[in-house]
């Protein structure tokens, strides 16, 4: 069965390592914070200028001067630091953030990502996404494998305007965990109960499937 | 006003000299750390044809959004917009020019502008619509685009605390773009929650030195929250 949003987040959380500085995008990526293994320490970076983001505040703790990049009120974790936006993106562009997790509309076999703009529809902007995909080495894209109408989001060539070129190596969808290299998708894992045939059918770009693709473990 | 004392006593005085068609750089992220009373003064003055440089453009009735109904903004340079209906309407109708700029590039444009650096290379935006018309160059096997810096006729800034010389301290994530905006204005105007006497701030704890600040005013702030998000108990969950 296809993974729920929570299960996608849960599987991404397995890619966290002790001592990682991590930037989580809006949507499913935000949920990853709920599944950090208890035996490791990670620090969340919020690009509006906070390293060491804590949980949401209680009613009493709400502070208008303390928000995350999604403009939600937050708290600071122990050991947090605050800085301006240029410093924040120096961390991101300088490759100091260990893992970035963000959503997308489309990803293709060359590691291109489209995530901010659908021509003809309202364009709200890229925010920090272009900086994050250009600056991070270790990126996981989370998205549904295909649209509600069964149109693949894993393509030979992105059809929408790009957020970044040649920068994505890993994609976790509701059906599969996929690696991108040498201009191809490689099927690393499949969601429990999802057949390889179904994944192949919903993957538009070239997909390499080795024997015995394991199911994801939770 | 004497010596290094930057304090002015009215918002009219704070924004004196702002004229039609000028460029204004504003600090703030969403509605956090925005110079809300300086924005209100621009609305009151009715200055038109402004180019605004800011990460966002406020909401319908707060922040930079209040400058939209009277069509005071000609162009906005921002990374994320459209949290308000009037903005959307003006953008779709072609009445408002929008230059979408990646957030880190926008911050660096302000920083570079304030530091006398005319342009810089960045990998951000390479191969995307942002790169159109820009010089590209390869350094050590990686592709970059040339981005020009930004300076403003005015910069409007919100800080937490200042001394009379304009040395500034920001509070929590209300810092965001404010220290960068402060460096990039020909005239930098700062509004704060508290002004202390010179010597009261620890020099080691000053975020923005007073050299960048031209005018300083004491204000009171609404500090509206855009996404009030709370957790119910001490349960360890982000939702």
Tab-separated table of N, CA and C in Angstrom, chain B residues 15 22-23 52 57 60 62 65 111 116 123 132 136 145 149 170 180 186:
chain	number	residue	atom	x	y	z
B	15	UNK	N	10.991	59.592	8.319
B	15	UNK	CA	10.901	59.254	6.892
B	15	UNK	C	11.010	60.488	5.999
B	22	UNK	N	11.464	56.193	-5.407
B	22	UNK	CA	12.680	55.768	-4.713
B	22	UNK	C	12.662	54.251	-4.464
B	23	UNK	N	13.850	53.732	-4.102
B	23	UNK	CA	13.974	52.327	-3.726
B	23	UNK	C	14.091	52.218	-2.208
B	52	UNK	N	10.250	48.268	-3.833
B	52	UNK	CA	10.483	47.731	-2.498
B	52	UNK	C	11.292	46.459	-2.577
B	57	UNK	N	5.815	40.448	1.194
B	57	UNK	CA	5.073	41.711	1.020
B	57	UNK	C	3.885	41.834	1.964
B	60	UNK	N	-2.898	41.394	3.699
B	60	UNK	CA	-3.783	42.440	3.183
B	60	UNK	C	-3.805	43.715	4.018
B	62	UNK	N	-1.734	44.366	6.857
B	62	UNK	CA	-0.605	44.569	7.771
B	62	UNK	C	0.711	44.356	7.031
B	65	UNK	N	1.819	45.044	2.876
B	65	UNK	CA	0.525	44.928	2.193
B	65	UNK	C	-0.314	46.193	2.274
B	111	UNK	N	23.590	42.341	1.645
B	111	UNK	CA	24.874	42.339	2.349
B	111	UNK	C	25.963	42.928	1.455
B	116	UNK	N	29.744	47.438	-0.360
B	116	UNK	CA	30.440	48.013	-1.505
B	116	UNK	C	30.880	46.998	-2.546
B	123	UNK	N	25.873	29.686	-7.097
B	123	UNK	CA	25.312	28.518	-7.793
B	123	UNK	C	23.784	28.547	-7.743
B	132	UNK	N	18.127	33.702	-16.285
B	132	UNK	CA	17.931	34.312	-17.608
B	132	UNK	C	18.553	35.695	-17.693
B	136	UNK	N	27.142	33.734	-16.848
B	136	UNK	CA	27.420	32.444	-16.209
B	136	UNK	C	28.911	32.176	-16.259
B	145	UNK	N	26.090	31.786	-11.481
B	145	UNK	CA	25.563	32.963	-12.175
B	145	UNK	C	25.966	34.223	-11.420
B	149	UNK	N	24.391	43.327	-6.681
B	149	UNK	CA	23.971	43.712	-5.335
B	149	UNK	C	22.888	44.793	-5.384
B	170	UNK	N	19.159	42.970	18.075
B	170	UNK	CA	17.916	42.359	17.596
B	170	UNK	C	17.500	41.260	18.552
B	180	UNK	N	21.011	43.255	7.509
B	180	UNK	CA	21.472	43.385	6.126
B	180	UNK	C	20.884	44.628	5.494
B	186	UNK	N	20.979	54.279	1.728
B	186	UNK	CA	21.679	55.578	1.764
B	186	UNK	C	21.253	56.287	3.045
